[in-house]
């Protein structure tokens, strides 16, 4: 993506896409804005952010393991909800159940991923960080689903 015309040529459009740190493509996502590497593997004109659950930050603090999932496999068959749909205690319950069931694609040290996030921020200024559980917990639209 290069440019979004907002009409009149006055200002370029801007877009930030967010990914959760449990996504199996998180390490590739962190590389997209970097200045080195093959151009076809970069999307430098976009902005990137992470939608971070509290569980990830606790595992970073405790030097725990972090499991990465494919979103197509990271859901509850009974409810139809995926990790992307839940937050707080419901997220933690589903995430740990998926881990226990062996649904993950890869397991890494949470701090390893955290340091890669920090490296990307130092090099590119992104990803932005938005804390999923706090944002949802303080939302005035919780009743809307």
Short mmCIF file of N, CA and C in Angstrom, two decimals:
data_model
loop_
_atom_site.label_atom_id
_atom_site.label_comp_id
_atom_site.label_asym_id
_atom_site.label_seq_id
_atom_site.Cartn_x
_atom_site.Cartn_y
_atom_site.Cartn_z
N UNK A 1 0.85 -1.18 0.00
CA UNK A 1 0.00 0.00 0.00
C UNK A 1 0.89 1.23 0.00
N UNK A 2 0.55 2.16 -0.81
CA UNK A 2 1.37 3.34 -0.94
C UNK A 2 0.66 4.62 -0.52
N UNK A 3 -0.52 4.88 -1.06
CA UNK A 3 -1.13 6.19 -0.88
C UNK A 3 -2.63 6.06 -1.02
N UNK A 4 -3.34 6.72 -0.15
CA UNK A 4 -4.80 6.76 -0.23
C UNK A 4 -5.19 8.21 -0.47
N UNK A 5 -5.82 8.48 -1.59
CA UNK A 5 -6.23 9.84 -1.91
C UNK A 5 -7.50 10.17 -1.14
N UNK A 6 -7.40 11.20 -0.29
CA UNK A 6 -8.57 11.62 0.48
C UNK A 6 -9.33 12.73 -0.22
N UNK A 7 -8.97 13.00 -1.43
CA UNK A 7 -9.66 14.03 -2.21
C UNK A 7 -9.00 15.38 -2.04
N UNK A 8 -8.84 16.06 -3.12
CA UNK A 8 -8.28 17.40 -3.08
C UNK A 8 -6.78 17.45 -2.93
N UNK A 9 -6.13 16.33 -2.77
CA UNK A 9 -4.68 16.30 -2.66
C UNK A 9 -4.13 17.05 -1.46
N UNK A 10 -4.94 17.26 -0.44
CA UNK A 10 -4.50 18.05 0.71
C UNK A 10 -3.68 17.25 1.71
N UNK A 11 -4.06 16.02 1.92
CA UNK A 11 -3.38 15.23 2.94
C UNK A 11 -3.42 13.76 2.57
N UNK A 12 -2.29 13.10 2.74
CA UNK A 12 -2.24 11.66 2.50
C UNK A 12 -3.06 10.94 3.56
N UNK A 13 -3.65 9.82 3.16
CA UNK A 13 -4.38 8.99 4.11
C UNK A 13 -3.40 8.25 5.01
N UNK A 14 -3.90 7.78 6.11
CA UNK A 14 -3.07 7.06 7.06
C UNK A 14 -3.88 5.90 7.64
N UNK A 15 -3.20 4.81 7.92
CA UNK A 15 -3.87 3.62 8.41
C UNK A 15 -2.93 2.87 9.36
N UNK A 16 -3.46 2.42 10.47
CA UNK A 16 -2.68 1.57 11.38
C UNK A 16 -3.39 0.23 11.49
N UNK A 17 -2.65 -0.83 11.24
CA UNK A 17 -3.24 -2.15 11.40
C UNK A 17 -2.67 -2.80 12.66
N UNK A 18 -3.55 -3.46 13.38
CA UNK A 18 -3.18 -4.05 14.66
C UNK A 18 -3.21 -5.57 14.59
N UNK A 19 -2.28 -6.18 15.31
CA UNK A 19 -2.18 -7.63 15.39
C UNK A 19 -1.96 -7.99 16.85
N UNK A 20 -2.49 -9.11 17.26
CA UNK A 20 -2.27 -9.56 18.63
C UNK A 20 -0.98 -10.38 18.69
N UNK A 21 -0.27 -10.31 19.82
CA UNK A 21 1.04 -10.98 19.89
C UNK A 21 0.99 -12.50 19.92
N UNK A 22 -0.19 -13.10 19.97
CA UNK A 22 -0.29 -14.56 19.89
C UNK A 22 -0.35 -15.05 18.44
N UNK A 23 -0.47 -14.14 17.49
CA UNK A 23 -0.60 -14.51 16.08
C UNK A 23 0.69 -15.14 15.57
N UNK A 24 0.58 -16.22 14.84
CA UNK A 24 1.74 -16.97 14.36
C UNK A 24 2.66 -16.14 13.46
N UNK A 25 2.14 -15.08 12.84
CA UNK A 25 2.95 -14.24 11.95
C UNK A 25 3.54 -13.02 12.64
N UNK A 26 3.55 -13.00 13.97
CA UNK A 26 3.97 -11.80 14.69
C UNK A 26 5.41 -11.38 14.36
N UNK A 27 6.32 -12.32 14.21
CA UNK A 27 7.71 -11.95 13.94
C UNK A 27 7.85 -11.32 12.55
N UNK A 28 7.12 -11.82 11.55
CA UNK A 28 7.12 -11.21 10.22
C UNK A 28 6.48 -9.82 10.27
N UNK A 29 5.42 -9.69 11.03
CA UNK A 29 4.71 -8.42 11.19
C UNK A 29 5.66 -7.33 11.72
N UNK A 30 6.51 -7.70 12.65
CA UNK A 30 7.43 -6.74 13.25
C UNK A 30 8.50 -6.27 12.27
N UNK A 31 8.71 -7.00 11.19
CA UNK A 31 9.73 -6.65 10.20
C UNK A 31 9.21 -5.75 9.08
N UNK A 32 7.91 -5.61 8.94
CA UNK A 32 7.32 -4.96 7.76
C UNK A 32 7.75 -3.52 7.54
N UNK A 33 7.99 -2.77 8.59
CA UNK A 33 8.31 -1.35 8.43
C UNK A 33 9.82 -1.08 8.45
N UNK A 34 10.61 -2.09 8.69
CA UNK A 34 12.06 -1.88 8.81
C UNK A 34 12.66 -1.42 7.48
N UNK A 35 13.79 -0.74 7.59
CA UNK A 35 14.42 -0.12 6.42
C UNK A 35 15.32 -1.06 5.64
N UNK A 36 15.58 -2.23 6.15
CA UNK A 36 16.46 -3.17 5.45
C UNK A 36 15.65 -4.38 5.01
N UNK A 37 16.21 -5.14 4.10
CA UNK A 37 15.51 -6.32 3.61
C UNK A 37 14.89 -6.08 2.25
N UNK A 38 14.29 -7.13 1.71
CA UNK A 38 13.70 -7.07 0.38
C UNK A 38 12.46 -6.17 0.37
N UNK A 39 12.36 -5.34 -0.63
CA UNK A 39 11.25 -4.39 -0.74
C UNK A 39 9.90 -5.10 -0.80
N UNK A 40 9.84 -6.25 -1.47
CA UNK A 40 8.56 -6.96 -1.59
C UNK A 40 8.10 -7.56 -0.26
N UNK A 41 8.99 -7.57 0.73
CA UNK A 41 8.62 -8.07 2.06
C UNK A 41 8.40 -6.92 3.04
N UNK A 42 8.24 -5.74 2.54
CA UNK A 42 8.07 -4.55 3.37
C UNK A 42 6.81 -3.80 2.97
N UNK A 43 6.27 -3.08 3.92
CA UNK A 43 5.13 -2.19 3.68
C UNK A 43 5.37 -0.98 4.57
N UNK A 44 6.31 -0.16 4.16
CA UNK A 44 6.80 0.93 5.00
C UNK A 44 5.85 2.11 5.11
N UNK A 45 4.87 2.20 4.22
CA UNK A 45 3.96 3.34 4.25
C UNK A 45 2.77 3.13 5.18
N UNK A 46 2.66 1.94 5.73
CA UNK A 46 1.59 1.66 6.69
C UNK A 46 2.12 1.85 8.11
N UNK A 47 1.22 1.92 9.05
CA UNK A 47 1.59 1.98 10.46
C UNK A 47 1.10 0.71 11.13
N UNK A 48 1.83 0.28 12.14
CA UNK A 48 1.55 -1.00 12.78
C UNK A 48 1.36 -0.83 14.27
N UNK A 49 0.49 -1.67 14.82
CA UNK A 49 0.26 -1.65 16.26
C UNK A 49 0.00 -3.04 16.77
N UNK A 50 0.18 -3.19 18.07
CA UNK A 50 -0.12 -4.46 18.74
C UNK A 50 -1.28 -4.26 19.70
N UNK A 51 -2.16 -5.22 19.74
CA UNK A 51 -3.34 -5.26 20.61
C UNK A 51 -2.99 -6.28 21.69
N UNK A 52 -2.44 -5.80 22.80
CA UNK A 52 -1.72 -6.64 23.76
C UNK A 52 -2.59 -7.05 24.95
N UNK A 53 -2.72 -8.36 25.20
CA UNK A 53 -3.45 -8.81 26.39
C UNK A 53 -2.55 -8.79 27.63
N UNK A 54 -3.17 -8.65 28.80
CA UNK A 54 -2.42 -8.64 30.06
C UNK A 54 -1.62 -9.92 30.25
N UNK A 55 -2.15 -11.04 29.80
CA UNK A 55 -1.46 -12.32 29.96
C UNK A 55 -0.07 -12.28 29.32
N UNK A 56 0.05 -11.66 28.16
CA UNK A 56 1.36 -11.56 27.51
C UNK A 56 2.33 -10.78 28.40
N UNK A 57 1.88 -9.65 28.94
CA UNK A 57 2.77 -8.83 29.76
C UNK A 57 3.17 -9.57 31.04
N UNK A 58 2.28 -10.34 31.62
CA UNK A 58 2.62 -11.14 32.81
C UNK A 58 3.67 -12.19 32.46
N UNK A 59 3.51 -12.81 31.30
CA UNK A 59 4.49 -13.83 30.90
C UNK A 59 5.85 -13.20 30.59
N UNK A 60 5.85 -11.99 30.06
CA UNK A 60 7.12 -11.27 29.86
C UNK A 60 7.77 -11.03 31.22
N UNK A 61 6.99 -10.50 32.15
CA UNK A 61 7.50 -10.21 33.50
C UNK A 61 8.06 -11.45 34.18
N UNK A 62 7.36 -12.58 34.03
CA UNK A 62 7.75 -13.83 34.69
C UNK A 62 8.73 -14.67 33.87
N UNK A 63 9.18 -14.14 32.72
CA UNK A 63 10.07 -14.86 31.80
C UNK A 63 9.47 -16.21 31.40
N UNK A 64 8.16 -16.19 31.13
CA UNK A 64 7.45 -17.41 30.76
C UNK A 64 7.47 -17.68 29.27
N UNK A 65 6.84 -18.77 28.92
CA UNK A 65 6.69 -19.17 27.52
C UNK A 65 5.47 -18.48 26.92
N UNK A 66 5.50 -18.26 25.61
CA UNK A 66 4.38 -17.64 24.90
C UNK A 66 4.12 -18.47 23.64
N UNK A 67 2.89 -18.89 23.49
CA UNK A 67 2.53 -19.74 22.36
C UNK A 67 1.89 -18.91 21.26
N UNK A 68 2.31 -19.18 20.03
CA UNK A 68 1.78 -18.49 18.84
C UNK A 68 0.79 -19.41 18.14
N UNK A 69 -0.32 -18.84 17.70
CA UNK A 69 -1.40 -19.62 17.08
C UNK A 69 -1.76 -19.08 15.71
N UNK A 70 -2.27 -19.96 14.86
CA UNK A 70 -2.94 -19.55 13.63
C UNK A 70 -4.35 -19.14 14.04
N UNK A 71 -4.84 -17.98 13.60
CA UNK A 71 -6.19 -17.55 13.99
C UNK A 71 -7.28 -18.53 13.56
N UNK A 72 -7.04 -19.28 12.50
CA UNK A 72 -8.03 -20.26 12.04
C UNK A 72 -8.16 -21.45 12.99
N UNK A 73 -7.18 -21.61 13.87
CA UNK A 73 -7.20 -22.72 14.82
C UNK A 73 -7.43 -22.25 16.25
N UNK A 74 -7.38 -20.95 16.47
CA UNK A 74 -7.45 -20.39 17.82
C UNK A 74 -8.87 -19.95 18.15
N UNK A 75 -9.76 -20.94 18.23
CA UNK A 75 -11.15 -20.62 18.57
C UNK A 75 -11.80 -21.78 19.30
N UNK A 76 -12.91 -21.48 19.93
CA UNK A 76 -13.70 -22.47 20.66
C UNK A 76 -14.79 -22.97 19.72
N UNK A 77 -14.79 -24.25 19.43
CA UNK A 77 -15.76 -24.81 18.48
C UNK A 77 -17.20 -24.70 18.98
N UNK A 78 -17.40 -24.75 20.29
CA UNK A 78 -18.75 -24.67 20.84
C UNK A 78 -19.36 -23.28 20.70
N UNK A 79 -18.58 -22.26 21.04
CA UNK A 79 -19.11 -20.89 21.01
C UNK A 79 -18.86 -20.20 19.67
N UNK A 80 -17.88 -20.68 18.92
CA UNK A 80 -17.51 -20.03 17.67
C UNK A 80 -16.63 -18.81 17.89
N UNK A 81 -16.32 -18.48 19.14
CA UNK A 81 -15.47 -17.33 19.44
C UNK A 81 -14.00 -17.72 19.32
N UNK A 82 -13.22 -16.77 18.82
CA UNK A 82 -11.79 -16.98 18.73
C UNK A 82 -11.06 -16.10 19.72
N UNK A 83 -9.75 -16.27 19.81
CA UNK A 83 -8.95 -15.42 20.69
C UNK A 83 -9.13 -13.95 20.35
N UNK A 84 -9.36 -13.67 19.09
CA UNK A 84 -9.54 -12.29 18.65
C UNK A 84 -10.83 -11.67 19.19
N UNK A 85 -11.79 -12.50 19.59
CA UNK A 85 -13.10 -12.03 20.04
C UNK A 85 -13.21 -11.84 21.54
N UNK A 86 -12.25 -12.32 22.30
CA UNK A 86 -12.39 -12.31 23.76
C UNK A 86 -11.26 -11.52 24.41
N UNK A 87 -11.50 -11.13 25.65
CA UNK A 87 -10.51 -10.35 26.41
C UNK A 87 -10.64 -10.71 27.89
N UNK A 88 -9.66 -10.27 28.68
CA UNK A 88 -9.70 -10.48 30.12
C UNK A 88 -9.64 -11.95 30.49
N UNK A 89 -10.44 -12.32 31.50
CA UNK A 89 -10.44 -13.70 31.99
C UNK A 89 -10.86 -14.69 30.91
N UNK A 90 -11.80 -14.29 30.06
CA UNK A 90 -12.25 -15.19 28.99
C UNK A 90 -11.10 -15.47 28.01
N UNK A 91 -10.32 -14.43 27.69
CA UNK A 91 -9.15 -14.61 26.83
C UNK A 91 -8.16 -15.57 27.48
N UNK A 92 -7.84 -15.32 28.75
CA UNK A 92 -6.85 -16.15 29.44
C UNK A 92 -7.29 -17.61 29.50
N UNK A 93 -8.56 -17.83 29.77
CA UNK A 93 -9.09 -19.19 29.83
C UNK A 93 -8.95 -19.88 28.47
N UNK A 94 -9.36 -19.19 27.40
CA UNK A 94 -9.29 -19.79 26.07
C UNK A 94 -7.84 -20.00 25.64
N UNK A 95 -6.99 -19.02 25.88
CA UNK A 95 -5.58 -19.11 25.49
C UNK A 95 -4.91 -20.32 26.16
N UNK A 96 -5.09 -20.46 27.46
CA UNK A 96 -4.45 -21.57 28.18
C UNK A 96 -5.06 -22.91 27.77
N UNK A 97 -6.35 -22.95 27.46
CA UNK A 97 -6.97 -24.19 26.97
C UNK A 97 -6.37 -24.59 25.62
N UNK A 98 -6.20 -23.60 24.74
CA UNK A 98 -5.61 -23.88 23.43
C UNK A 98 -4.16 -24.36 23.58
N UNK A 99 -3.43 -23.75 24.51
CA UNK A 99 -2.06 -24.20 24.77
C UNK A 99 -2.05 -25.65 25.25
N UNK A 100 -2.91 -25.95 26.22
CA UNK A 100 -2.98 -27.31 26.78
C UNK A 100 -3.37 -28.34 25.73
N UNK A 101 -4.21 -27.92 24.78
CA UNK A 101 -4.67 -28.83 23.72
C UNK A 101 -3.64 -28.99 22.61
N UNK A 102 -2.51 -28.26 22.71
CA UNK A 102 -1.46 -28.38 21.70
C UNK A 102 -1.80 -27.74 20.37
N UNK A 103 -2.66 -26.72 20.38
CA UNK A 103 -3.09 -26.06 19.14
C UNK A 103 -2.08 -25.04 18.62
N UNK A 104 -1.07 -24.72 19.42
CA UNK A 104 -0.10 -23.70 19.02
C UNK A 104 0.79 -24.15 17.88
N UNK A 105 1.27 -23.17 17.11
CA UNK A 105 2.19 -23.48 16.01
C UNK A 105 3.65 -23.39 16.45
N UNK A 106 3.88 -22.56 17.47
CA UNK A 106 5.25 -22.35 17.93
C UNK A 106 5.19 -21.77 19.34
N UNK A 107 6.18 -22.13 20.15
CA UNK A 107 6.29 -21.55 21.48
C UNK A 107 7.65 -20.87 21.59
N UNK A 108 7.63 -19.64 22.11
CA UNK A 108 8.85 -18.85 22.27
C UNK A 108 8.87 -18.30 23.69
N UNK A 109 10.01 -17.80 24.10
CA UNK A 109 10.07 -17.08 25.36
C UNK A 109 9.35 -15.75 25.16
N UNK A 110 8.49 -15.40 26.09
CA UNK A 110 7.75 -14.14 25.98
C UNK A 110 8.72 -12.96 25.92
N UNK A 111 9.81 -13.03 26.66
CA UNK A 111 10.78 -11.93 26.63
C UNK A 111 11.48 -11.83 25.28
N UNK A 112 11.69 -12.95 24.60
CA UNK A 112 12.29 -12.91 23.27
C UNK A 112 11.41 -12.09 22.33
N UNK A 113 10.12 -12.36 22.36
CA UNK A 113 9.18 -11.59 21.53
C UNK A 113 9.15 -10.13 21.97
N UNK A 114 9.13 -9.89 23.27
CA UNK A 114 9.09 -8.53 23.80
C UNK A 114 10.31 -7.73 23.32
N UNK A 115 11.50 -8.33 23.36
CA UNK A 115 12.69 -7.61 22.91
C UNK A 115 12.65 -7.34 21.41
N UNK A 116 12.07 -8.23 20.63
CA UNK A 116 11.90 -7.97 19.19
C UNK A 116 10.94 -6.80 18.97
N UNK A 117 9.90 -6.72 19.79
CA UNK A 117 8.96 -5.59 19.71
C UNK A 117 9.70 -4.29 20.02
N UNK A 118 10.51 -4.29 21.08
CA UNK A 118 11.26 -3.10 21.46
C UNK A 118 12.27 -2.70 20.38
N UNK A 119 12.93 -3.68 19.78
CA UNK A 119 13.87 -3.39 18.69
C UNK A 119 13.15 -2.72 17.52
N UNK A 120 11.99 -3.24 17.16
CA UNK A 120 11.21 -2.64 16.06
C UNK A 120 10.80 -1.22 16.42
N UNK A 121 10.40 -0.98 17.67
CA UNK A 121 10.02 0.37 18.08
C UNK A 121 11.19 1.33 18.00
N UNK A 122 12.36 0.87 18.41
CA UNK A 122 13.54 1.75 18.35
C UNK A 122 13.93 2.07 16.92
N UNK A 123 13.79 1.09 16.03
CA UNK A 123 14.20 1.28 14.64
C UNK A 123 13.17 2.05 13.82
N UNK A 124 11.89 1.81 14.06
CA UNK A 124 10.86 2.36 13.16
C UNK A 124 9.83 3.25 13.85
N UNK A 125 9.79 3.25 15.18
CA UNK A 125 8.76 4.01 15.89
C UNK A 125 7.46 3.23 16.05
N UNK A 126 7.39 2.05 15.49
CA UNK A 126 6.22 1.19 15.63
C UNK A 126 6.71 -0.21 15.98
N UNK A 127 5.89 -1.05 16.50
CA UNK A 127 4.44 -0.96 16.55
C UNK A 127 3.95 -0.09 17.72
N UNK A 128 2.80 0.54 17.48
CA UNK A 128 2.10 1.21 18.57
C UNK A 128 1.63 0.12 19.52
N UNK A 129 1.41 0.47 20.76
CA UNK A 129 0.96 -0.51 21.75
C UNK A 129 -0.40 -0.07 22.30
N UNK A 130 -1.35 -0.97 22.21
CA UNK A 130 -2.68 -0.73 22.78
C UNK A 130 -2.99 -1.96 23.62
N UNK A 131 -3.39 -1.73 24.85
CA UNK A 131 -3.58 -2.82 25.80
C UNK A 131 -5.04 -3.25 25.82
N UNK A 132 -5.27 -4.40 25.23
CA UNK A 132 -6.59 -4.98 24.95
C UNK A 132 -7.50 -5.07 26.17
N UNK A 133 -6.99 -5.62 27.26
CA UNK A 133 -7.84 -5.84 28.43
C UNK A 133 -8.23 -4.52 29.09
N UNK A 134 -7.31 -3.58 29.14
CA UNK A 134 -7.63 -2.28 29.74
C UNK A 134 -8.58 -1.49 28.85
N UNK A 135 -8.35 -1.51 27.55
CA UNK A 135 -9.24 -0.78 26.63
C UNK A 135 -10.66 -1.33 26.70
N UNK A 136 -10.80 -2.64 26.68
CA UNK A 136 -12.13 -3.25 26.74
C UNK A 136 -12.76 -3.09 28.11
N UNK A 137 -11.97 -3.18 29.17
CA UNK A 137 -12.50 -3.06 30.52
C UNK A 137 -13.03 -1.67 30.83
N UNK A 138 -12.49 -0.67 30.16
CA UNK A 138 -12.90 0.71 30.40
C UNK A 138 -13.87 1.24 29.34
N UNK A 139 -14.22 0.40 28.39
CA UNK A 139 -15.09 0.82 27.29
C UNK A 139 -16.51 1.11 27.77
N UNK A 140 -17.08 2.20 27.27
CA UNK A 140 -18.47 2.52 27.56
C UNK A 140 -19.43 1.79 26.63
N UNK A 141 -18.91 1.04 25.68
CA UNK A 141 -19.75 0.30 24.74
C UNK A 141 -19.73 -1.21 24.98
N UNK A 142 -19.40 -1.65 26.17
CA UNK A 142 -19.34 -3.09 26.46
C UNK A 142 -20.69 -3.76 26.20
N UNK A 143 -21.76 -3.02 26.39
CA UNK A 143 -23.10 -3.59 26.19
C UNK A 143 -23.42 -3.86 24.73
N UNK A 144 -22.62 -3.35 23.82
CA UNK A 144 -22.89 -3.52 22.39
C UNK A 144 -22.28 -4.80 21.83
N UNK A 145 -21.49 -5.49 22.61
CA UNK A 145 -20.89 -6.75 22.15
C UNK A 145 -19.63 -6.49 21.49
#
